[in-house]
Short mmCIF file of C-alpha atoms in Angstrom, two decimals:
data_model
loop_
_atom_site.label_atom_id
_atom_site.label_comp_id
_atom_site.label_asym_id
_atom_site.label_seq_id
_atom_site.Cartn_x
_atom_site.Cartn_y
_atom_site.Cartn_z
CA MET T 1427 -24.13 155.85 137.19
CA ILE T 1428 -23.15 152.76 139.07
CA ASP T 1429 -19.52 152.62 140.02
CA LEU T 1430 -18.61 149.01 140.70
CA THR T 1431 -15.34 149.92 142.36
CA LYS T 1432 -17.41 151.92 144.87
CA VAL T 1433 -19.23 148.72 145.86
CA TRP T 1434 -15.88 147.41 147.00
CA THR T 1435 -14.43 150.56 148.57
CA ILE T 1436 -17.57 151.30 150.55
CA LEU T 1437 -17.63 147.73 151.83
CA THR T 1438 -13.98 147.85 152.91
CA THR T 1439 -13.86 151.37 154.34
CA LYS T 1440 -17.14 150.98 156.25
CA PHE T 1441 -16.61 147.34 157.09
CA SER T 1442 -16.88 147.81 160.85
CA THR T 1443 -20.19 149.66 160.47
CA PHE T 1444 -21.58 146.83 158.35
CA MET T 1445 -20.30 144.30 160.86
CA GLN T 1446 -22.06 146.10 163.71
CA GLY T 1447 -25.23 145.65 161.69
CA VAL T 1448 -24.42 141.99 161.07
CA GLY T 1449 -23.91 141.53 164.80
CA VAL T 1450 -27.34 142.98 165.63
CA THR T 1451 -29.01 141.02 162.81
CA LEU T 1452 -27.49 137.74 163.96
CA GLU T 1453 -28.28 138.48 167.58
CA LEU T 1454 -31.92 139.13 166.64
CA ALA T 1455 -32.10 136.03 164.49
CA LEU T 1456 -30.51 133.76 167.08
CA LEU T 1457 -32.68 135.00 169.95
CA THR T 1458 -35.74 134.73 167.74
CA VAL T 1459 -35.08 131.24 166.49
CA LEU T 1460 -34.37 129.97 170.02
CA MET T 1461 -37.36 131.56 171.73
CA GLY T 1462 -39.55 131.16 168.66
CA SER T 1463 -38.89 127.42 168.70
CA LEU T 1464 -39.89 127.20 172.34
CA LEU T 1465 -43.03 129.25 171.73
CA GLY T 1466 -43.82 127.19 168.64
CA LEU T 1467 -43.34 124.00 170.62
CA VAL T 1468 -45.74 125.10 173.33
CA VAL T 1469 -48.30 126.31 170.79
CA ALA T 1470 -48.03 123.13 168.71
CA VAL T 1471 -48.54 120.95 171.77
CA PHE T 1472 -51.47 123.02 173.03
CA ARG T 1473 -53.10 122.82 169.61
CA ARG T 1474 -53.51 119.12 170.32
CA THR T 1475 -54.97 119.54 173.79
CA ARG T 1476 -58.46 118.43 174.65
CA ILE T 1477 -59.03 121.77 176.42
CA TRP T 1478 -60.85 123.38 173.52
CA PRO T 1479 -60.66 127.09 174.50
CA LEU T 1480 -56.89 126.78 174.64
CA ARG T 1481 -56.88 124.95 171.32
CA ILE T 1482 -58.99 127.64 169.67
CA LEU T 1483 -56.85 130.40 171.14
CA MET T 1484 -53.73 128.78 169.68
CA ASN T 1485 -55.36 128.30 166.29
CA VAL T 1486 -56.46 131.93 166.21
CA TYR T 1487 -52.96 133.07 167.12
CA VAL T 1488 -51.35 131.05 164.33
CA ALA T 1489 -53.93 132.08 161.75
CA PHE T 1490 -53.72 135.76 162.72
CA ILE T 1491 -49.93 135.95 162.63
CA ARG T 1492 -49.69 134.09 159.35
CA GLY T 1493 -52.38 136.27 157.85
CA THR T 1494 -50.91 139.69 158.70
CA PRO T 1495 -47.72 141.45 157.54
CA LEU T 1496 -44.65 141.20 159.74
CA LEU T 1497 -44.10 144.95 159.49
CA VAL T 1498 -47.54 145.67 160.91
CA GLN T 1499 -46.90 143.20 163.74
CA VAL T 1500 -43.57 144.89 164.49
CA LEU T 1501 -45.14 148.35 164.53
CA ILE T 1502 -47.93 147.17 166.84
CA VAL T 1503 -45.47 145.70 169.33
CA VAL T 1504 -42.79 148.39 169.17
CA TYR T 1505 -45.11 151.41 169.32
CA GLY T 1506 -48.22 149.78 170.74
CA LEU T 1507 -46.86 148.06 173.82
CA PRO T 1508 -45.17 151.20 175.26
CA GLN T 1509 -48.50 153.02 174.78
CA ILE T 1510 -50.17 150.59 177.18
CA GLY T 1511 -47.36 150.97 179.70
CA LEU T 1512 -44.88 148.26 178.68
CA ARG T 1513 -41.78 150.42 178.43
CA LEU T 1514 -39.05 148.06 177.35
CA PRO T 1515 -35.85 148.72 175.42
CA ARG T 1516 -36.41 148.97 171.67
CA MET T 1517 -34.27 145.91 171.01
CA THR T 1518 -36.31 143.84 173.48
CA LEU T 1519 -39.57 144.91 171.86
CA CYS T 1520 -38.19 143.93 168.48
CA VAL T 1521 -37.23 140.49 169.73
CA ILE T 1522 -40.73 140.10 171.20
CA ALA T 1523 -42.28 141.02 167.85
CA LEU T 1524 -40.07 138.61 165.92
CA VAL T 1525 -40.63 135.81 168.44
CA ILE T 1526 -44.39 136.23 168.29
CA ASN T 1527 -44.18 136.10 164.52
CA SER T 1528 -41.76 133.22 164.28
CA GLY T 1529 -43.58 131.22 166.98
CA ALA T 1530 -46.61 130.90 164.72
CA TYR T 1531 -44.55 129.57 161.82
CA MET T 1532 -42.59 127.27 164.12
CA ALA T 1533 -45.85 125.95 165.53
CA GLU T 1534 -46.84 124.91 162.03
CA LEU T 1535 -43.48 123.21 161.44
CA ILE T 1536 -43.61 121.38 164.76
CA ARG T 1537 -47.21 120.40 164.17
CA ALA T 1538 -46.15 118.73 160.95
CA GLY T 1539 -43.38 117.01 162.92
CA LEU T 1540 -45.82 115.78 165.56
CA GLN T 1541 -48.15 114.49 162.87
CA SER T 1542 -45.32 112.61 161.22
CA VAL T 1543 -44.90 110.39 164.29
CA ASP T 1544 -46.68 107.10 163.65
CA ILE T 1545 -49.93 106.50 165.54
CA GLY T 1546 -48.48 103.17 166.66
CA GLN T 1547 -46.03 105.10 168.84
CA SER T 1548 -48.90 106.69 170.75
CA GLU T 1549 -50.63 103.35 171.09
CA ALA T 1550 -47.47 101.71 172.42
CA ALA T 1551 -47.06 104.50 174.97
CA ASP T 1552 -50.72 104.19 175.98
CA SER T 1553 -50.46 100.42 176.30
CA LEU T 1554 -47.54 100.87 178.69
CA GLY T 1555 -49.66 102.96 181.03
CA MET T 1556 -48.16 106.32 180.13
CA SER T 1557 -50.22 109.44 180.74
CA GLY T 1558 -50.84 111.91 177.92
CA THR T 1559 -48.03 114.11 179.20
CA GLN T 1560 -45.55 111.25 179.53
CA ARG T 1561 -46.47 110.03 176.08
CA MET T 1562 -45.79 113.47 174.62
CA LEU T 1563 -42.59 114.03 176.60
CA TYR T 1564 -40.84 110.69 176.22
CA VAL T 1565 -42.24 109.28 172.98
CA ILE T 1566 -43.79 111.80 170.58
CA LEU T 1567 -41.79 115.02 171.08
CA PRO T 1568 -38.27 113.57 170.79
CA GLN T 1569 -39.21 112.02 167.46
CA ALA T 1570 -41.06 115.12 166.23
CA ILE T 1571 -38.21 117.46 167.11
CA LYS T 1572 -35.73 115.37 165.16
CA VAL T 1573 -37.96 115.57 162.09
CA THR T 1574 -38.47 119.32 162.54
CA LEU T 1575 -34.82 120.32 163.04
CA PRO T 1576 -33.94 120.92 159.36
CA ALA T 1577 -37.01 123.13 158.94
CA VAL T 1578 -35.97 125.14 162.00
CA GLY T 1579 -32.67 125.81 160.25
CA ASN T 1580 -34.55 127.21 157.27
CA GLU T 1581 -36.62 129.34 159.61
CA PHE T 1582 -33.38 130.77 161.01
CA ILE T 1583 -32.36 131.80 157.51
CA ALA T 1584 -35.77 133.34 156.89
CA ILE T 1585 -35.49 135.37 160.10
CA ILE T 1586 -32.07 136.72 159.08
CA LYS T 1587 -33.69 138.17 155.99
CA GLU T 1588 -37.01 139.21 157.48
CA SER T 1589 -35.43 141.00 160.43
CA SER T 1590 -34.54 143.72 157.89
CA VAL T 1591 -38.05 145.17 158.35
CA LEU T 1592 -36.82 146.34 161.75
CA TYR T 1593 -35.01 149.10 159.88
CA ALA T 1594 -38.40 150.83 159.97
CA VAL T 1595 -38.30 151.15 163.77
CA GLY T 1596 -34.69 152.25 163.94
CA VAL T 1597 -32.92 149.18 165.24
CA TYR T 1598 -29.29 149.17 164.19
CA GLU T 1599 -29.40 145.96 162.26
CA LEU T 1600 -27.70 145.47 158.89
CA THR T 1601 -30.31 147.16 156.68
CA TYR T 1602 -30.53 150.18 158.94
CA GLN T 1603 -26.74 150.56 159.02
CA ALA T 1604 -26.54 150.35 155.25
CA TYR T 1605 -29.37 152.81 154.73
CA LYS T 1606 -27.78 155.24 157.18
CA LEU T 1607 -24.46 155.04 155.36
CA ALA T 1608 -26.13 155.57 152.00
CA SER T 1609 -28.05 158.60 153.18
CA VAL T 1610 -24.72 160.18 154.04
CA ASN T 1611 -22.64 159.14 151.00
CA TYR T 1612 -25.56 159.28 148.51
CA ARG T 1613 -24.34 155.99 147.02
CA TYR T 1614 -27.63 154.18 147.61
CA LEU T 1615 -27.14 151.59 144.89
CA GLU T 1616 -23.61 150.59 145.85
CA THR T 1617 -24.12 150.68 149.61
CA LEU T 1618 -27.35 148.69 149.54
CA LEU T 1619 -25.78 146.21 147.14
CA ASP T 1620 -23.13 145.70 149.81
CA ALA T 1621 -25.86 145.01 152.33
CA ALA T 1622 -27.51 142.55 149.97
CA LEU T 1623 -24.16 140.87 149.39
CA ILE T 1624 -23.60 140.47 153.12
CA TYR T 1625 -27.11 139.06 153.61
CA PHE T 1626 -26.41 136.60 150.84
CA VAL T 1627 -23.12 135.48 152.39
CA LEU T 1628 -24.85 135.03 155.75
CA THR T 1629 -27.75 132.98 154.43
CA TYR T 1630 -25.66 130.99 151.96
CA ALA T 1631 -23.08 130.10 154.59
CA THR T 1632 -25.84 129.14 157.03
CA THR T 1633 -27.48 126.92 154.41
CA LYS T 1634 -24.21 125.12 153.77
CA LEU T 1635 -23.48 124.80 157.47
CA LEU T 1636 -26.92 123.35 158.19
CA GLY T 1637 -26.58 120.93 155.28
CA LEU T 1638 -23.27 119.75 156.70
CA LEU T 1639 -24.78 119.33 160.17
CA GLU T 1640 -27.73 117.42 158.80
CA ARG T 1641 -25.52 115.04 156.86
CA ARG T 1642 -23.35 114.46 159.90
CA MET T 1643 -26.42 113.77 162.03
CA ARG T 1644 -27.70 111.26 159.54
CA ARG T 1645 -24.32 109.58 159.29
CA SER T 1646 -23.85 109.28 163.04
CA GLU T 1647 -27.34 107.81 163.18
CA LYS T 1648 -26.33 105.10 160.76
CA ASN T 1649 -23.10 104.30 162.58
CA ARG T 1650 -24.28 104.63 166.13
CA GLU T 1651 -23.49 101.70 168.37
CA MET N 1024 -78.08 84.80 172.11
CA LYS N 1025 -77.62 84.09 168.48
CA ARG N 1026 -74.07 82.96 168.51
CA THR N 1027 -74.69 80.13 170.99
CA GLU N 1028 -78.03 78.88 169.63
CA ASN N 1029 -76.54 75.95 167.81
CA ASP N 1030 -73.57 75.50 170.06
CA LYS N 1031 -74.02 72.39 172.13
CA ARG N 1032 -70.92 72.63 174.28
CA PRO N 1033 -72.14 73.32 177.79
CA ASP N 1034 -69.31 75.65 178.83
CA THR N 1035 -70.28 78.25 176.25
CA GLU N 1036 -73.95 78.28 177.05
CA MET N 1037 -74.12 79.86 180.47
CA ASN N 1038 -75.92 83.19 180.06
CA GLY N 1039 -74.54 83.44 176.56
CA VAL N 1040 -71.21 84.44 178.04
CA ILE N 1041 -68.24 82.72 176.45
CA ASP N 1042 -66.19 81.18 179.22
CA SER N 1043 -63.26 78.81 178.97
CA GLY N 1044 -64.49 77.12 182.13
CA SER N 1045 -61.01 77.03 183.56
CA SER N 1046 -60.54 77.17 187.29
CA GLY N 1047 -58.41 80.31 187.53
CA GLU N 1048 -59.98 83.37 189.10
CA LEU N 1049 -61.90 85.70 186.82
CA LEU N 1050 -59.57 88.39 185.42
CA ILE N 1051 -61.52 90.10 182.64
CA GLU N 1052 -65.27 90.21 182.08
CA ILE N 1053 -66.45 91.63 178.79
CA ARG N 1054 -70.17 92.35 178.70
CA GLY N 1055 -72.32 93.49 175.78
CA LEU N 1056 -69.33 95.02 174.02
CA LYS N 1057 -70.20 96.94 170.87
CA LYS N 1058 -68.01 99.12 168.72
CA ASN N 1059 -69.07 101.20 165.74
CA PHE N 1060 -66.80 103.09 163.39
CA GLY N 1061 -69.28 105.58 162.03
CA LYS N 1062 -72.07 103.48 160.59
CA LEU N 1063 -69.95 100.35 160.46
CA GLU N 1064 -70.68 97.92 163.30
CA VAL N 1065 -67.38 96.21 163.97
CA LEU N 1066 -68.31 94.55 167.23
CA ARG N 1067 -71.96 93.63 167.67
CA GLY N 1068 -72.14 92.33 171.20
CA ILE N 1069 -69.31 90.39 172.80
CA ASP N 1070 -69.66 88.60 176.14
CA LEU N 1071 -66.51 86.92 177.31
CA ASN N 1072 -64.83 85.80 180.52
CA VAL N 1073 -61.07 85.52 180.79
CA HIS N 1074 -59.67 83.53 183.70
CA LYS N 1075 -56.23 83.90 185.18
CA GLY N 1076 -53.81 81.66 183.31
CA ASP N 1077 -56.05 81.27 180.26
CA VAL N 1078 -54.51 81.43 176.83
CA LEU N 1079 -57.28 82.55 174.50
CA VAL N 1080 -56.63 82.67 170.79
CA LEU N 1081 -58.89 84.76 168.58
CA ILE N 1082 -59.21 83.68 164.97
CA GLY N 1083 -61.41 84.81 162.13
CA PRO N 1084 -61.40 86.41 158.71
CA SER N 1085 -60.08 89.94 158.29
CA GLY N 1086 -62.71 92.47 159.25
CA SER N 1087 -64.25 90.05 161.72
CA GLY N 1088 -63.52 92.41 164.60
CA LYS N 1089 -60.92 90.27 166.38
CA SER N 1090 -58.28 93.00 166.46
CA THR N 1091 -60.85 95.59 167.51
CA LEU N 1092 -61.95 93.30 170.33
CA LEU N 1093 -58.37 92.93 171.52
CA ARG N 1094 -57.71 96.67 171.28
CA SER N 1095 -60.89 97.37 173.20
CA VAL N 1096 -59.65 95.30 176.13
CA ASN N 1097 -57.07 97.95 177.03
CA MET N 1098 -59.22 100.77 175.67
CA LEU N 1099 -57.06 101.65 172.69
CA GLU N 1100 -60.47 101.54 171.05
CA LYS N 1101 -63.21 103.16 173.10
CA PRO N 1102 -66.23 100.83 173.09
CA THR N 1103 -69.48 102.28 171.80
CA GLU N 1104 -71.42 100.21 174.32
CA GLY N 1105 -70.77 97.61 176.98
CA GLN N 1106 -68.36 97.01 179.81
CA ILE N 1107 -64.85 95.68 180.24
CA ILE N 1108 -64.29 94.73 183.84
CA PHE N 1109 -60.63 94.11 184.59
CA GLU N 1110 -59.74 92.94 188.08
CA GLY N 1111 -63.02 94.31 189.35
CA THR N 1112 -62.89 97.76 187.72
CA ASP N 1113 -64.98 98.76 184.73
CA MET N 1114 -62.43 100.21 182.32
CA THR N 1115 -65.07 101.89 180.20
CA ARG N 1116 -66.04 104.07 183.15
CA ALA N 1117 -62.60 104.56 184.65
CA GLY N 1118 -61.20 108.06 184.91
CA LYS N 1119 -58.00 108.92 183.08
CA LYS N 1120 -55.68 108.17 186.01
CA ASP N 1121 -57.39 104.88 186.76
CA LEU N 1122 -57.20 103.94 183.11
CA TYR N 1123 -53.44 104.55 183.04
CA GLN N 1124 -53.02 102.36 186.11
CA LEU N 1125 -55.18 99.60 184.67
CA ARG N 1126 -53.17 99.64 181.46
CA GLU N 1127 -49.95 99.19 183.44
CA ARG N 1128 -51.21 95.73 184.29
CA MET N 1129 -52.00 94.85 180.65
CA GLY N 1130 -49.09 94.32 178.29
CA MET N 1131 -49.64 94.71 174.58
CA VAL N 1132 -47.65 93.52 171.59
CA PHE N 1133 -48.40 95.02 168.18
CA GLN N 1134 -48.16 93.71 164.66
CA GLN N 1135 -45.81 96.55 163.72
CA PHE N 1136 -43.75 96.20 166.94
CA ASN N 1137 -44.02 99.93 167.69
CA LEU N 1138 -40.67 100.08 169.43
CA PHE N 1139 -39.53 103.61 170.17
CA PRO N 1140 -36.97 104.29 167.40
CA HIS N 1141 -35.25 107.12 169.26
CA LEU N 1142 -34.42 104.96 172.27
CA ARG N 1143 -31.91 102.16 172.72
CA VAL N 1144 -33.22 98.69 173.49
CA LYS N 1145 -32.49 99.13 177.20
CA ASP N 1146 -34.40 102.43 177.28
CA ASN N 1147 -37.29 101.01 175.27
CA ILE N 1148 -37.65 98.43 178.00
CA THR N 1149 -36.97 100.58 181.06
CA ILE N 1150 -38.69 103.85 180.15
CA SER N 1151 -42.11 102.83 181.38
CA PRO N 1152 -40.98 101.05 184.55
CA ARG N 1153 -38.91 104.15 185.39
CA LYS N 1154 -41.35 106.87 184.41
CA VAL N 1155 -44.72 105.24 185.03
CA LYS N 1156 -43.92 102.88 187.90
CA LYS N 1157 -41.18 105.16 189.30
CA MET N 1158 -38.88 102.18 189.59
CA ALA N 1159 -35.27 102.96 190.51
CA PRO N 1160 -33.16 103.02 187.31
CA LYS N 1161 -30.84 100.34 188.65
CA ASP N 1162 -33.71 97.97 189.47
CA ALA N 1163 -35.39 98.66 186.14
CA GLU N 1164 -32.17 97.89 184.27
CA GLU N 1165 -31.52 94.70 186.22
CA GLN N 1166 -35.02 93.49 185.47
CA ALA N 1167 -34.73 94.51 181.80
CA MET N 1168 -31.43 92.66 181.44
CA SER N 1169 -32.80 89.48 182.94
CA LEU N 1170 -35.89 89.59 180.71
CA LEU N 1171 -33.79 90.36 177.65
CA THR N 1172 -31.53 87.43 178.47
CA ARG N 1173 -34.54 85.17 178.63
CA VAL N 1174 -35.35 85.96 174.98
CA GLY N 1175 -31.68 85.62 173.99
CA LEU N 1176 -31.08 89.28 173.14
CA GLN N 1177 -28.80 90.41 175.97
CA ASP N 1178 -26.17 91.47 173.40
CA LYS N 1179 -28.63 93.97 171.88
CA TRP N 1180 -28.82 95.98 175.13
CA ASN N 1181 -27.27 99.13 173.64
CA GLU N 1182 -28.63 98.89 170.10
CA TYR N 1183 -31.24 101.07 168.48
CA PRO N 1184 -34.32 99.25 167.13
CA GLU N 1185 -33.46 99.98 163.50
CA ARG N 1186 -30.42 97.70 163.84
CA LEU N 1187 -32.58 94.71 164.82
CA SER N 1188 -34.31 92.15 162.62
CA GLY N 1189 -38.10 91.92 162.71
CA GLY N 1190 -38.04 88.90 164.96
CA GLN N 1191 -35.61 90.59 167.33
CA LYS N 1192 -37.76 93.73 167.39
CA GLN N 1193 -40.82 91.74 168.32
CA ARG N 1194 -38.97 89.90 171.08
CA VAL N 1195 -37.82 93.25 172.48
CA ALA N 1196 -41.40 94.49 172.23
CA ILE N 1197 -42.57 91.49 174.25
CA VAL N 1198 -39.89 92.17 176.85
CA ARG N 1199 -40.90 95.84 176.98
CA ALA N 1200 -44.46 94.82 177.78
CA LEU N 1201 -43.34 92.20 180.32
CA ALA N 1202 -41.16 94.74 182.11
CA MET N 1203 -44.32 96.35 183.47
CA ASN N 1204 -45.07 93.03 185.14
CA PRO N 1205 -48.56 92.75 183.63
CA ASP N 1206 -51.34 90.39 184.70
CA VAL N 1207 -52.38 89.77 181.12
CA MET N 1208 -50.67 90.05 177.74
CA LEU N 1209 -52.49 91.10 174.58
CA PHE N 1210 -50.97 90.05 171.26
CA ASP N 1211 -52.32 91.71 168.12
CA GLU N 1212 -51.12 89.59 165.18
CA PRO N 1213 -47.58 89.52 166.57
CA THR N 1214 -46.09 87.52 163.69
CA SER N 1215 -48.00 88.94 160.73
CA ALA N 1216 -45.35 91.52 159.81
CA LEU N 1217 -42.46 89.07 160.10
CA ASP N 1218 -40.52 87.25 157.43
CA PRO N 1219 -41.44 83.56 157.61
CA GLU N 1220 -38.08 82.47 159.02
CA MET N 1221 -38.54 84.77 162.02
CA VAL N 1222 -42.02 83.68 163.02
CA GLY N 1223 -40.71 80.71 164.98
CA GLU N 1224 -38.47 82.67 167.34
CA VAL N 1225 -41.38 84.93 168.37
CA LEU N 1226 -43.84 82.06 168.77
CA ASP N 1227 -41.27 80.23 170.91
CA VAL N 1228 -41.13 83.16 173.31
CA MET N 1229 -44.92 83.23 173.44
CA LYS N 1230 -45.10 79.50 174.07
CA ARG N 1231 -42.70 79.81 176.99
CA LEU N 1232 -44.74 82.66 178.34
CA ALA N 1233 -47.90 80.57 178.15
CA ALA N 1234 -46.15 77.65 179.82
CA ASP N 1235 -45.13 79.99 182.65
CA GLY N 1236 -48.80 80.62 183.31
CA MET N 1237 -49.21 84.08 181.77
CA THR N 1238 -52.77 85.02 180.89
CA MET N 1239 -52.79 85.74 177.17
CA LEU N 1240 -55.21 86.98 174.52
CA VAL N 1241 -53.77 86.37 171.08
CA VAL N 1242 -55.09 87.45 167.71
CA THR N 1243 -53.26 85.37 165.14
CA HIS N 1244 -53.38 83.57 161.84
CA GLU N 1245 -50.96 80.93 163.10
CA MET N 1246 -53.33 77.98 163.38
CA ARG N 1247 -50.63 75.57 164.49
CA PHE N 1248 -49.72 77.86 167.33
CA ALA N 1249 -53.39 78.16 168.26
CA ARG N 1250 -53.78 74.41 168.34
CA GLN N 1251 -50.64 73.87 170.40
CA VAL N 1252 -50.86 76.67 172.90
CA ALA N 1253 -54.46 77.84 173.23
CA ASP N 1254 -56.62 76.71 176.12
CA TYR N 1255 -59.55 78.06 174.27
CA VAL N 1256 -60.12 79.27 170.73
CA LEU N 1257 -62.66 81.91 169.72
CA PHE N 1258 -63.84 82.17 166.15
CA LEU N 1259 -65.12 85.65 165.30
CA ASP N 1260 -67.02 86.69 162.22
CA GLY N 1261 -69.11 89.76 161.54
CA GLY N 1262 -68.45 91.28 164.94
CA VAL N 1263 -69.67 88.37 167.06
CA ILE N 1264 -68.10 85.27 168.55
CA VAL N 1265 -69.52 82.61 166.26
CA GLU N 1266 -68.01 79.66 168.02
CA ALA N 1267 -65.67 78.94 170.89
CA GLY N 1268 -64.11 75.87 172.30
CA LYS N 1269 -61.02 73.90 173.18
CA PRO N 1270 -58.66 73.80 170.20
CA GLY N 1271 -59.20 70.08 169.65
CA ASP N 1272 -62.96 70.53 169.47
CA LEU N 1273 -63.03 73.71 167.44
CA PHE N 1274 -60.42 72.72 164.89
CA ASP N 1275 -61.48 69.08 164.46
CA HIS N 1276 -65.23 69.31 164.96
CA PRO N 1277 -66.42 72.81 164.17
CA GLN N 1278 -70.18 73.05 164.68
CA GLN N 1279 -70.96 76.20 162.74
CA ALA N 1280 -71.00 76.39 158.97
CA ARG N 1281 -69.08 79.68 159.05
CA THR N 1282 -66.36 78.15 161.23
CA GLN N 1283 -66.09 75.13 158.97
CA ASP N 1284 -65.90 77.37 155.97
CA PHE N 1285 -63.14 79.52 157.48
CA LEU N 1286 -61.08 76.60 158.71
CA GLN N 1287 -61.30 74.93 155.35
CA LYS N 1288 -59.76 78.00 153.77
CA VAL N 1289 -56.90 78.48 156.21
CA LEU N 1290 -55.91 74.94 157.20
#
């Protein structure tokens, strides 16, 4: 039987345990979104290069990551890398796995952003004698990043949720903490509902916060002098 | 050469190369220029000399290749065949770095302005002098301010392009090109995207520029401007220069049936 009062009492009595999990989850998500954006940026830019082996390599990377399960990617990195001698802390390996995964999705988002910049912008930069690098750096990228920013916020929310697969490799993020609690108190339903509730609060609050930021950005753009 | 067969004006007959015959030194030599887009032949052999100080106006029906010709001059379109020799260097064979440096000396103004929307007016103007020419920021800003004052937009220094009218945008775009101190200015239908009441302010800036001796290639539908300002008018149709001459000659006594036909429609 489900005992709804238990949902509440477990949440309140084990609050600090849940919050430890929240801390790890948010740390993972923040690190991933930051480094994943950088990786995605580099990949997206290199996918436009004239150096075709690099371009193909980047395309293969994006296709491969998007076409395989995150859990498999995590297992490969977390158990595979130490096997070939890369002995890093578990948490670091997890961040690497998430960044590799997120980088591919970010690359797609940033690519769309780059494509949204009008061709006339490139031509203007060219006509002013800019090199390909200068054109990208001073003209295309700043405009593409602005277009991509809202999508990066959504990616952050996605990572908060998807980082729960790391429970499988024993990282003390929110899902792992909840599962550990449940396996002791045998209240799987109530305890995991608590975890779900916390995830929901995190993602919902982030959505609202990002919406607010976006609106403020748009408003300051209209009023800027 | 087909396009000059029936053309009796002596200055267009030498070697089939269109030449204004003006006394300024030779700045651009276009030879045998062809451009295909897939199977479509947009330019079918252009031979043209541009002298320093010339104001050449390119007219012709849409699809005649006049914009493509202009965009080929600074290699925004890569020619399929032929040469573009600018100040002694063949741009079609130039390496990337040389091409960038050659483009520094060619300003271009676009129909859609193409200002950088993320940069303030001052940065639109100074970004290339600073980053490409490595000009000191202070010098670049001083120069930008004096150019901007010349087109009457000094009070827009800190604005973003979206807060400007079309005519103001185009004047800033002209200043942005001038800030690189070019030897020639290319205008690709600079007034075609403007509301009618703003055409004048842009043409005025161009007229002053021409009067100051700037070498200019202008693609336009503004026939009055062409008549007033051009040293030489080129009529293009079907990817070739059908007829060329001084504005008085070409507008008042067109020799070719196609030129007559076109002028009848637009005048």
